[in-house]
Amino acid sequence: MHILVTGGAGFIGANLCRALLKRGDEVTVIDNLYTGKRENIEDLPLRFIEGDICDRALMQQKFSPDLVHFDGVMNLACPASPPAYQAQPIETLLTGSVGTANTLEVARAHKARYLITSTSEIYGEPTVHPQTEEYRGNVNTVGPRSMYDEAKRFSEAMTTAYAETYGISTAIVRIFNTYGPFMQPDDGRVITNFPNQALYGTPLTIYGDGSQTRSFCYVDDLVGGLLAMFDSAERGPINLGNPQEITIRELTDFVQTVTGRPCQICFKPLPGDDPTRRCPDIAKANKLLQWQPHTPLKDGLTATWEWFQR
Ligand code: UDP
């Protein structure tokens, strides 16, 4: 199959491209390199276009069915780290809205299967634990995360509208916290900051008191879920994540064990609207896709640490 991967030079995109190529698919990537890096994929035999999915003229020109045929469109293009999307709030909202529509237009023109990577952030500050797909969320529409949360909520609605209006085959996945090789060391997320801080011998920065929880999924497991969803006929939305919930304070222990470096810890203010708890219910992915993550946090962190050191 020939797959268009938007955001293919980013963290998850670079891992996904490798998996697609490994199984024999042909890959075209479009990425504006805002958070992606060309070097993440420059060793791969794929076609790369530097450009923005919000640029409809570019998309129509480069991806005209007269020039190329796609069997699938996997839309990963969007900054996903809070500091990155907060630095470009308007662009993030346009990526989720205009950009999503443009990528859906490509899927429509090619009669291709379409997958959109939504997020656990659409649950906002959840009041249901663990979060099931039926839970409708608790998002602050004008808060410091609203540009990302609402962009992704809109992209789910737009994807649904295209499926209903044009009958294209669509898939919505909601990705929970993911980590692994090809994360950008400066992206500001907790599993980039902590290994980075351990590497340079600076204190691990806990925001708030560290009692907030997350559930971290190793990227290889996540990519397996993306492919399983893409290969199925399921429409979703389906949660993809690791249901092992830990506090950020506990994460500092894991990082120190894995790196073998005792670290100092310092506390910084908790950013606004930082979710208190987050943990996926993955029963649906398990039942419909026979998918579940396998990598224990310690093993995944070890691989990530090795990558950071390199
Ligand atoms: N966090 C932290 N120290 C850091 C970076 C993040 O304590 O150096 C916290 C952050 O406040 C949040 C959690 O770790 O509660 C996960 O943050 P991240 O930015 O990785 O992703 P989020 O799930 O918030 O989008």
mmCIF file of C-alpha atoms and ligand atoms in Angstrom:
data_model
loop_
_atom_site.group_PDB
_atom_site.id
_atom_site.type_symbol
_atom_site.label_atom_id
_atom_site.label_comp_id
_atom_site.label_asym_id
_atom_site.label_seq_id
_atom_site.Cartn_x
_atom_site.Cartn_y
_atom_site.Cartn_z
ATOM 1 C CA MET A 1 0.000 0.000 0.000
ATOM 2 C CA HIS A 2 1.059 3.592 -0.493
ATOM 3 C CA ILE A 3 0.430 5.601 2.670
ATOM 4 C CA LEU A 4 0.563 9.352 3.138
ATOM 5 C CA VAL A 5 1.818 10.083 6.654
ATOM 6 C CA THR A 6 1.291 13.684 7.715
ATOM 7 C CA GLY A 7 3.617 14.706 10.515
ATOM 8 C CA GLY A 8 5.845 11.798 9.521
ATOM 9 C CA ALA A 9 9.035 13.560 10.677
ATOM 10 C CA GLY A 10 7.748 13.876 14.238
ATOM 11 C CA PHE A 11 8.218 11.541 17.170
ATOM 12 C CA ILE A 12 5.389 9.069 16.548
ATOM 13 C CA GLY A 13 5.496 9.687 12.797
ATOM 14 C CA ALA A 14 9.148 8.679 12.486
ATOM 15 C CA ASN A 15 8.441 5.443 14.341
ATOM 16 C CA LEU A 16 5.323 4.781 12.262
ATOM 17 C CA CYS A 17 7.169 5.341 8.966
ATOM 18 C CA ARG A 18 9.769 2.766 9.989
ATOM 19 C CA ALA A 19 7.054 0.218 10.779
ATOM 20 C CA LEU A 20 5.212 0.853 7.505
ATOM 21 C CA LEU A 21 8.386 0.515 5.440
ATOM 22 C CA LYS A 22 9.369 -2.607 7.335
ATOM 23 C CA ARG A 23 6.180 -4.349 6.349
ATOM 24 C CA GLY A 24 6.612 -3.353 2.704
ATOM 25 C CA ASP A 25 4.402 -0.296 2.357
ATOM 26 C CA GLU A 26 5.404 2.725 0.321
ATOM 27 C CA VAL A 27 5.450 5.978 2.310
ATOM 28 C CA THR A 28 5.086 9.658 1.474
ATOM 29 C CA VAL A 29 5.563 12.167 4.288
ATOM 30 C CA ILE A 30 4.422 15.763 4.529
ATOM 31 C CA ASP A 31 5.708 17.720 7.521
ATOM 32 C CA ASN A 32 6.233 21.437 8.147
ATOM 33 C CA LEU A 33 9.110 20.636 10.555
ATOM 34 C CA TYR A 34 7.688 22.793 13.338
ATOM 35 C CA THR A 35 8.268 20.013 15.863
ATOM 36 C CA GLY A 36 9.389 17.277 13.466
ATOM 37 C CA LYS A 37 12.990 16.932 12.340
ATOM 38 C CA ARG A 38 14.194 15.979 8.865
ATOM 39 C CA GLU A 39 16.980 13.886 10.379
ATOM 40 C CA ASN A 40 14.398 11.639 12.079
ATOM 41 C CA ILE A 41 13.610 10.105 8.683
ATOM 42 C CA GLU A 42 16.438 11.097 6.362
ATOM 43 C CA ASP A 43 17.825 7.560 6.347
ATOM 44 C CA LEU A 44 14.507 6.119 5.163
ATOM 45 C CA PRO A 45 13.519 5.280 1.572
ATOM 46 C CA LEU A 46 10.444 7.494 1.391
ATOM 47 C CA ARG A 47 9.255 10.614 -0.396
ATOM 48 C CA PHE A 48 9.428 13.722 1.781
ATOM 49 C CA ILE A 49 7.602 16.977 1.205
ATOM 50 C CA GLU A 50 8.271 19.924 3.466
ATOM 51 C CA GLY A 51 4.954 21.684 3.739
ATOM 52 C CA ASP A 52 1.951 22.468 5.876
ATOM 53 C CA ILE A 53 -1.286 20.463 5.763
ATOM 54 C CA CYS A 54 -3.127 23.785 6.129
ATOM 55 C CA ASP A 55 -1.896 24.753 2.653
ATOM 56 C CA ARG A 56 -4.712 23.414 0.489
ATOM 57 C CA ALA A 57 -3.149 24.529 -2.804
ATOM 58 C CA LEU A 58 0.039 22.627 -1.972
ATOM 59 C CA MET A 59 -1.914 19.523 -0.948
ATOM 60 C CA GLN A 60 -3.978 19.602 -4.150
ATOM 61 C CA GLN A 61 -0.931 20.140 -6.293
ATOM 62 C CA LYS A 62 1.326 17.523 -4.705
ATOM 63 C CA PHE A 63 -1.298 14.890 -4.017
ATOM 64 C CA SER A 64 -3.485 15.083 -7.095
ATOM 65 C CA PRO A 65 -4.805 11.602 -8.022
ATOM 66 C CA ASP A 66 -3.502 12.348 -11.528
ATOM 67 C CA LEU A 67 0.049 12.258 -10.145
ATOM 68 C CA VAL A 68 0.040 9.751 -7.320
ATOM 69 C CA HIS A 69 -2.199 7.152 -5.701
ATOM 70 C CA PHE A 70 -2.637 6.677 -1.958
ATOM 71 C CA ASP A 71 -4.335 3.698 -0.342
ATOM 72 C CA GLY A 72 -4.233 5.338 3.057
ATOM 73 C CA VAL A 73 -3.823 8.683 4.793
ATOM 74 C CA MET A 74 -2.571 8.667 8.376
ATOM 75 C CA ASN A 75 -2.887 12.155 9.815
ATOM 76 C CA LEU A 76 -0.417 12.698 12.663
ATOM 77 C CA ALA A 77 0.448 16.316 11.904
ATOM 78 C CA CYS A 78 0.056 18.471 15.017
ATOM 79 C CA PRO A 79 2.328 19.706 17.787
ATOM 80 C CA ALA A 80 1.586 17.510 20.811
ATOM 81 C CA SER A 81 3.769 18.845 23.602
ATOM 82 C CA PRO A 82 2.087 21.530 25.751
ATOM 83 C CA PRO A 83 4.933 24.082 25.369
ATOM 84 C CA ALA A 84 4.943 23.524 21.590
ATOM 85 C CA TYR A 85 1.221 23.909 21.007
ATOM 86 C CA GLN A 86 0.985 26.779 23.484
ATOM 87 C CA ALA A 87 3.706 28.646 21.583
ATOM 88 C CA GLN A 88 1.607 28.393 18.390
ATOM 89 C CA PRO A 89 -2.018 28.355 19.523
ATOM 90 C CA ILE A 90 -3.604 29.669 16.332
ATOM 91 C CA GLU A 91 -1.549 27.415 14.071
ATOM 92 C CA THR A 92 -2.491 24.456 16.277
ATOM 93 C CA LEU A 93 -6.199 25.228 15.950
ATOM 94 C CA LEU A 94 -5.843 25.651 12.192
ATOM 95 C CA THR A 95 -3.956 22.356 11.935
ATOM 96 C CA GLY A 96 -6.796 20.541 13.684
ATOM 97 C CA SER A 97 -9.490 22.221 11.612
ATOM 98 C CA VAL A 98 -8.292 23.373 8.176
ATOM 99 C CA GLY A 99 -5.455 20.855 8.114
ATOM 100 C CA THR A 100 -7.717 17.964 9.039
ATOM 101 C CA ALA A 101 -10.211 18.961 6.346
ATOM 102 C CA ASN A 102 -7.423 19.152 3.771
ATOM 103 C CA THR A 103 -6.133 15.697 4.641
ATOM 104 C CA LEU A 104 -9.670 14.308 4.530
ATOM 105 C CA GLU A 105 -10.003 15.816 1.046
ATOM 106 C CA VAL A 106 -6.927 13.849 -0.022
ATOM 107 C CA ALA A 107 -8.464 10.652 1.374
ATOM 108 C CA ARG A 108 -11.713 11.412 -0.447
ATOM 109 C CA ALA A 109 -9.987 12.086 -3.761
ATOM 110 C CA HIS A 110 -8.023 8.830 -3.503
ATOM 111 C CA LYS A 111 -10.814 6.709 -1.954
ATOM 112 C CA ALA A 112 -8.197 5.955 0.697
ATOM 113 C CA ARG A 113 -8.686 4.783 4.278
ATOM 114 C CA TYR A 114 -8.167 7.686 6.678
ATOM 115 C CA LEU A 115 -6.825 7.599 10.224
ATOM 116 C CA ILE A 116 -6.759 10.629 12.519
ATOM 117 C CA THR A 117 -4.667 10.673 15.675
ATOM 118 C CA SER A 118 -6.792 12.286 18.338
ATOM 119 C CA THR A 119 -5.765 12.457 21.962
ATOM 120 C CA SER A 120 -6.578 11.696 25.580
ATOM 121 C CA GLU A 121 -6.599 15.488 25.980
ATOM 122 C CA ILE A 122 -10.124 15.552 24.572
ATOM 123 C CA TYR A 123 -11.161 14.204 28.004
ATOM 124 C CA GLY A 124 -9.749 17.371 29.623
ATOM 125 C CA GLU A 125 -9.719 17.143 33.426
ATOM 126 C CA PRO A 126 -11.541 13.796 33.555
ATOM 127 C CA THR A 127 -14.148 12.963 36.157
ATOM 128 C CA VAL A 128 -14.315 9.300 35.062
ATOM 129 C CA HIS A 129 -11.466 6.844 35.732
ATOM 130 C CA PRO A 130 -10.186 5.118 33.766
ATOM 131 C CA GLN A 131 -11.370 7.046 30.720
ATOM 132 C CA THR A 132 -13.646 5.095 28.390
ATOM 133 C CA GLU A 133 -14.431 6.216 24.854
ATOM 134 C CA GLU A 134 -18.010 6.904 25.939
ATOM 135 C CA TYR A 135 -16.884 9.543 28.428
ATOM 136 C CA ARG A 136 -17.443 12.935 26.832
ATOM 137 C CA GLY A 137 -14.787 14.837 28.680
ATOM 138 C CA ASN A 138 -14.371 17.945 30.762
ATOM 139 C CA VAL A 139 -12.442 20.470 28.680
ATOM 140 C CA ASN A 140 -11.929 24.129 29.537
ATOM 141 C CA THR A 141 -12.688 25.712 26.170
ATOM 142 C CA VAL A 142 -10.788 28.906 27.046
ATOM 143 C CA GLY A 143 -7.992 27.410 29.142
ATOM 144 C CA PRO A 144 -4.254 27.108 28.445
ATOM 145 C CA ARG A 145 -4.715 23.716 26.752
ATOM 146 C CA SER A 146 -7.821 24.677 24.800
ATOM 147 C CA MET A 147 -5.987 25.229 21.506
ATOM 148 C CA TYR A 148 -4.923 21.582 21.451
ATOM 149 C CA ASP A 149 -7.961 19.999 23.072
ATOM 150 C CA GLU A 150 -10.458 21.838 20.897
ATOM 151 C CA ALA A 151 -8.396 21.335 17.741
ATOM 152 C CA LYS A 152 -8.520 17.595 18.328
ATOM 153 C CA ARG A 153 -12.188 17.591 19.282
ATOM 154 C CA PHE A 154 -12.916 19.469 16.077
ATOM 155 C CA SER A 155 -10.817 17.046 14.045
ATOM 156 C CA GLU A 156 -12.854 14.138 15.420
ATOM 157 C CA ALA A 157 -16.062 15.930 14.431
ATOM 158 C CA MET A 158 -14.718 16.778 10.969
ATOM 159 C CA THR A 159 -13.612 13.198 10.408
ATOM 160 C CA THR A 160 -17.068 11.997 11.397
ATOM 161 C CA ALA A 161 -18.689 14.525 9.055
ATOM 162 C CA TYR A 162 -16.578 13.304 6.126
ATOM 163 C CA ALA A 163 -17.413 9.687 6.889
ATOM 164 C CA GLU A 164 -21.130 10.491 7.025
ATOM 165 C CA THR A 165 -21.181 12.860 4.055
ATOM 166 C CA TYR A 166 -18.885 11.090 1.610
ATOM 167 C CA GLY A 167 -18.827 7.532 2.917
ATOM 168 C CA ILE A 168 -15.044 7.435 3.224
ATOM 169 C CA SER A 169 -13.500 4.856 5.528
ATOM 170 C CA THR A 170 -12.307 6.665 8.645
ATOM 171 C CA ALA A 171 -10.646 5.711 11.922
ATOM 172 C CA ILE A 172 -10.281 7.834 15.054
ATOM 173 C CA VAL A 173 -7.715 6.859 17.675
ATOM 174 C CA ARG A 174 -7.177 8.694 20.959
ATOM 175 C CA ILE A 175 -3.521 8.496 21.904
ATOM 176 C CA PHE A 176 -2.508 8.674 25.563
ATOM 177 C CA ASN A 177 0.962 9.703 26.764
ATOM 178 C CA THR A 178 3.579 8.015 24.610
ATOM 179 C CA TYR A 179 7.360 7.949 24.874
ATOM 180 C CA GLY A 180 10.397 6.451 23.195
ATOM 181 C CA PRO A 181 13.126 7.074 20.614
ATOM 182 C CA PHE A 182 12.766 10.104 18.323
ATOM 183 C CA MET A 183 11.265 12.337 21.009
ATOM 184 C CA GLN A 184 12.894 15.744 20.728
ATOM 185 C CA PRO A 185 15.065 16.378 23.797
ATOM 186 C CA ASP A 186 13.795 19.964 24.053
ATOM 187 C CA ASP A 187 10.086 19.288 23.569
ATOM 188 C CA GLY A 188 9.247 19.940 27.213
ATOM 189 C CA ARG A 189 7.264 16.813 28.026
ATOM 190 C CA VAL A 190 8.011 14.949 31.192
ATOM 191 C CA ILE A 191 9.618 11.962 29.467
ATOM 192 C CA THR A 192 12.062 14.126 27.647
ATOM 193 C CA ASN A 193 12.768 16.506 30.491
ATOM 194 C CA PHE A 194 13.570 13.804 33.059
ATOM 195 C CA PRO A 195 16.029 11.763 30.923
ATOM 196 C CA ASN A 196 17.568 15.008 29.699
ATOM 197 C CA GLN A 197 17.967 16.295 33.240
ATOM 198 C CA ALA A 198 19.465 12.984 34.345
ATOM 199 C CA LEU A 199 21.884 13.181 31.432
ATOM 200 C CA TYR A 200 23.097 16.688 32.293
ATOM 201 C CA GLY A 201 22.993 16.239 36.065
ATOM 202 C CA THR A 202 20.395 18.927 36.703
ATOM 203 C CA PRO A 203 17.477 18.377 39.101
ATOM 204 C CA LEU A 204 14.367 16.587 37.897
ATOM 205 C CA THR A 205 11.626 19.205 37.690
ATOM 206 C CA ILE A 206 8.342 18.064 39.223
ATOM 207 C CA TYR A 207 5.460 20.400 38.419
ATOM 208 C CA GLY A 208 3.123 20.731 41.396
ATOM 209 C CA ASP A 209 3.538 18.122 44.143
ATOM 210 C CA GLY A 210 3.949 15.237 41.680
ATOM 211 C CA SER A 211 0.770 13.456 42.772
ATOM 212 C CA GLN A 212 -0.821 13.866 39.329
ATOM 213 C CA THR A 213 -0.903 10.650 37.318
ATOM 214 C CA ARG A 214 -0.231 9.657 33.727
ATOM 215 C CA SER A 215 -0.046 6.318 31.933
ATOM 216 C CA PHE A 216 2.933 5.993 29.617
ATOM 217 C CA CYS A 217 2.891 3.827 26.524
ATOM 218 C CA TYR A 218 6.075 2.802 24.722
ATOM 219 C CA VAL A 219 6.026 3.977 21.133
ATOM 220 C CA ASP A 220 6.482 0.525 19.548
ATOM 221 C CA ASP A 221 3.319 -0.657 21.288
ATOM 222 C CA LEU A 222 1.479 2.461 20.204
ATOM 223 C CA VAL A 223 2.547 2.062 16.571
ATOM 224 C CA GLY A 224 1.264 -1.528 16.691
ATOM 225 C CA GLY A 225 -2.098 -0.113 17.767
ATOM 226 C CA LEU A 226 -2.120 2.471 14.980
ATOM 227 C CA LEU A 227 -1.457 -0.214 12.371
ATOM 228 C CA ALA A 228 -4.060 -2.578 13.845
ATOM 229 C CA MET A 229 -6.636 0.200 13.726
ATOM 230 C CA PHE A 230 -5.666 1.267 10.222
ATOM 231 C CA ASP A 231 -5.824 -2.318 8.930
ATOM 232 C CA SER A 232 -9.244 -2.912 10.482
ATOM 233 C CA ALA A 233 -12.566 -1.564 9.300
ATOM 234 C CA GLU A 234 -13.226 0.003 12.709
ATOM 235 C CA ARG A 235 -14.250 3.617 12.926
ATOM 236 C CA GLY A 236 -13.567 4.264 16.581
ATOM 237 C CA PRO A 237 -12.952 6.351 18.494
ATOM 238 C CA ILE A 238 -10.607 3.917 20.193
ATOM 239 C CA ASN A 239 -8.230 4.649 23.078
ATOM 240 C CA LEU A 240 -4.606 3.612 22.583
ATOM 241 C CA GLY A 241 -2.414 3.777 25.640
ATOM 242 C CA ASN A 242 -0.909 1.843 28.492
ATOM 243 C CA PRO A 243 -3.283 1.402 31.446
ATOM 244 C CA GLN A 244 -0.454 1.321 34.016
ATOM 245 C CA GLU A 245 -1.117 4.573 35.886
ATOM 246 C CA ILE A 246 1.703 6.154 37.909
ATOM 247 C CA THR A 247 2.302 9.457 39.640
ATOM 248 C CA ILE A 248 4.929 11.860 38.336
ATOM 249 C CA ARG A 249 6.737 11.444 41.629
ATOM 250 C CA GLU A 250 6.907 7.675 41.047
ATOM 251 C CA LEU A 251 8.234 8.385 37.580
ATOM 252 C CA THR A 252 11.266 10.112 39.107
ATOM 253 C CA ASP A 253 12.066 6.825 40.890
ATOM 254 C CA PHE A 254 11.843 4.881 37.625
ATOM 255 C CA VAL A 255 14.100 7.386 35.892
ATOM 256 C CA GLN A 256 16.732 7.187 38.614
ATOM 257 C CA THR A 257 16.653 3.368 38.599
ATOM 258 C CA VAL A 258 16.909 3.113 34.825
ATOM 259 C CA THR A 259 19.629 5.721 34.422
ATOM 260 C CA GLY A 260 21.527 4.592 37.497
ATOM 261 C CA ARG A 261 21.941 8.256 38.369
ATOM 262 C CA PRO A 262 20.672 9.551 41.691
ATOM 263 C CA CYS A 263 19.069 12.884 40.890
ATOM 264 C CA GLN A 264 18.074 15.897 42.888
ATOM 265 C CA ILE A 265 14.454 16.883 42.620
ATOM 266 C CA CYS A 266 13.046 20.380 42.470
ATOM 267 C CA PHE A 267 9.454 21.488 42.451
ATOM 268 C CA LYS A 268 7.974 24.034 40.051
ATOM 269 C CA PRO A 269 4.474 25.455 39.843
ATOM 270 C CA LEU A 270 1.832 23.240 38.286
ATOM 271 C CA PRO A 271 0.793 24.677 34.908
ATOM 272 C CA GLY A 272 -2.866 25.727 34.561
ATOM 273 C CA ASP A 273 -5.416 23.020 33.700
ATOM 274 C CA ASP A 274 -2.848 20.240 34.108
ATOM 275 C CA PRO A 275 -5.045 17.084 34.349
ATOM 276 C CA THR A 276 -4.968 15.487 37.807
ATOM 277 C CA ARG A 277 -5.376 11.915 36.613
ATOM 278 C CA ARG A 278 -5.189 10.178 33.272
ATOM 279 C CA CYS A 279 -5.501 6.498 32.483
ATOM 280 C CA PRO A 280 -7.009 4.791 29.448
ATOM 281 C CA ASP A 281 -9.650 2.102 29.475
ATOM 282 C CA ILE A 282 -8.411 -0.047 26.585
ATOM 283 C CA ALA A 283 -11.112 -2.747 26.651
ATOM 284 C CA LYS A 284 -12.366 -1.611 23.254
ATOM 285 C CA ALA A 285 -8.935 -1.812 21.576
ATOM 286 C CA ASN A 286 -8.438 -5.174 23.198
ATOM 287 C CA LYS A 287 -11.759 -6.566 21.992
ATOM 288 C CA LEU A 288 -11.922 -5.021 18.525
ATOM 289 C CA LEU A 289 -8.240 -4.986 17.562
ATOM 290 C CA GLN A 290 -6.846 -7.669 19.910
ATOM 291 C CA TRP A 291 -4.386 -4.952 20.906
ATOM 292 C CA GLN A 292 -2.684 -4.272 24.188
ATOM 293 C CA PRO A 293 0.709 -2.811 25.109
ATOM 294 C CA HIS A 294 3.431 -5.236 26.158
ATOM 295 C CA THR A 295 6.446 -3.100 27.088
ATOM 296 C CA PRO A 296 6.944 -2.558 30.835
ATOM 297 C CA LEU A 297 7.795 1.046 31.735
ATOM 298 C CA LYS A 298 11.243 0.035 32.950
ATOM 299 C CA ASP A 299 12.137 -1.601 29.616
ATOM 300 C CA GLY A 300 10.721 1.251 27.564
ATOM 301 C CA LEU A 301 12.544 3.832 29.656
ATOM 302 C CA THR A 302 15.779 1.872 29.282
ATOM 303 C CA ALA A 303 15.467 1.966 25.474
ATOM 304 C CA THR A 304 14.573 5.662 25.614
ATOM 305 C CA TRP A 305 17.512 6.414 27.883
ATOM 306 C CA GLU A 306 19.886 4.667 25.471
ATOM 307 C CA TRP A 307 18.495 6.740 22.629
ATOM 308 C CA PHE A 308 18.859 9.971 24.607
ATOM 309 C CA GLN A 309 22.457 9.112 25.409
ATOM 310 C CA ARG A 310 23.219 8.510 21.712
HETATM 311 N N1 UDP B 1 5.653 17.491 34.225
HETATM 312 C C1 UDP B 1 6.547 17.577 35.272
HETATM 313 N N2 UDP B 1 7.819 18.002 34.999
HETATM 314 C C2 UDP B 1 8.247 18.298 33.745
HETATM 315 C C3 UDP B 1 7.332 18.190 32.675
HETATM 316 C C4 UDP B 1 6.028 17.788 32.959
HETATM 317 O O1 UDP B 1 6.227 17.305 36.434
HETATM 318 O O2 UDP B 1 9.424 18.644 33.575
HETATM 319 C C5 UDP B 1 4.288 17.007 34.508
HETATM 320 C C6 UDP B 1 3.178 17.826 33.884
HETATM 321 O O3 UDP B 1 2.813 18.907 34.720
HETATM 322 C C7 UDP B 1 2.098 16.790 33.752
HETATM 323 C C8 UDP B 1 2.850 15.489 33.512
HETATM 324 O O4 UDP B 1 4.179 15.719 33.960
HETATM 325 O O5 UDP B 1 1.367 16.666 34.950
HETATM 326 C C9 UDP B 1 2.887 15.082 32.054
HETATM 327 O O6 UDP B 1 3.283 16.195 31.317
HETATM 328 P P1 UDP B 1 3.589 16.134 29.767
HETATM 329 O O7 UDP B 1 3.936 17.527 29.343
HETATM 330 O O8 UDP B 1 4.561 15.065 29.486
HETATM 331 O O9 UDP B 1 2.230 15.676 29.088
HETATM 332 P P2 UDP B 1 0.676 16.005 29.345
HETATM 333 O O10 UDP B 1 0.126 14.688 29.742
HETATM 334 O O11 UDP B 1 0.518 17.002 30.440
HETATM 335 O O12 UDP B 1 0.185 16.507 28.050
#
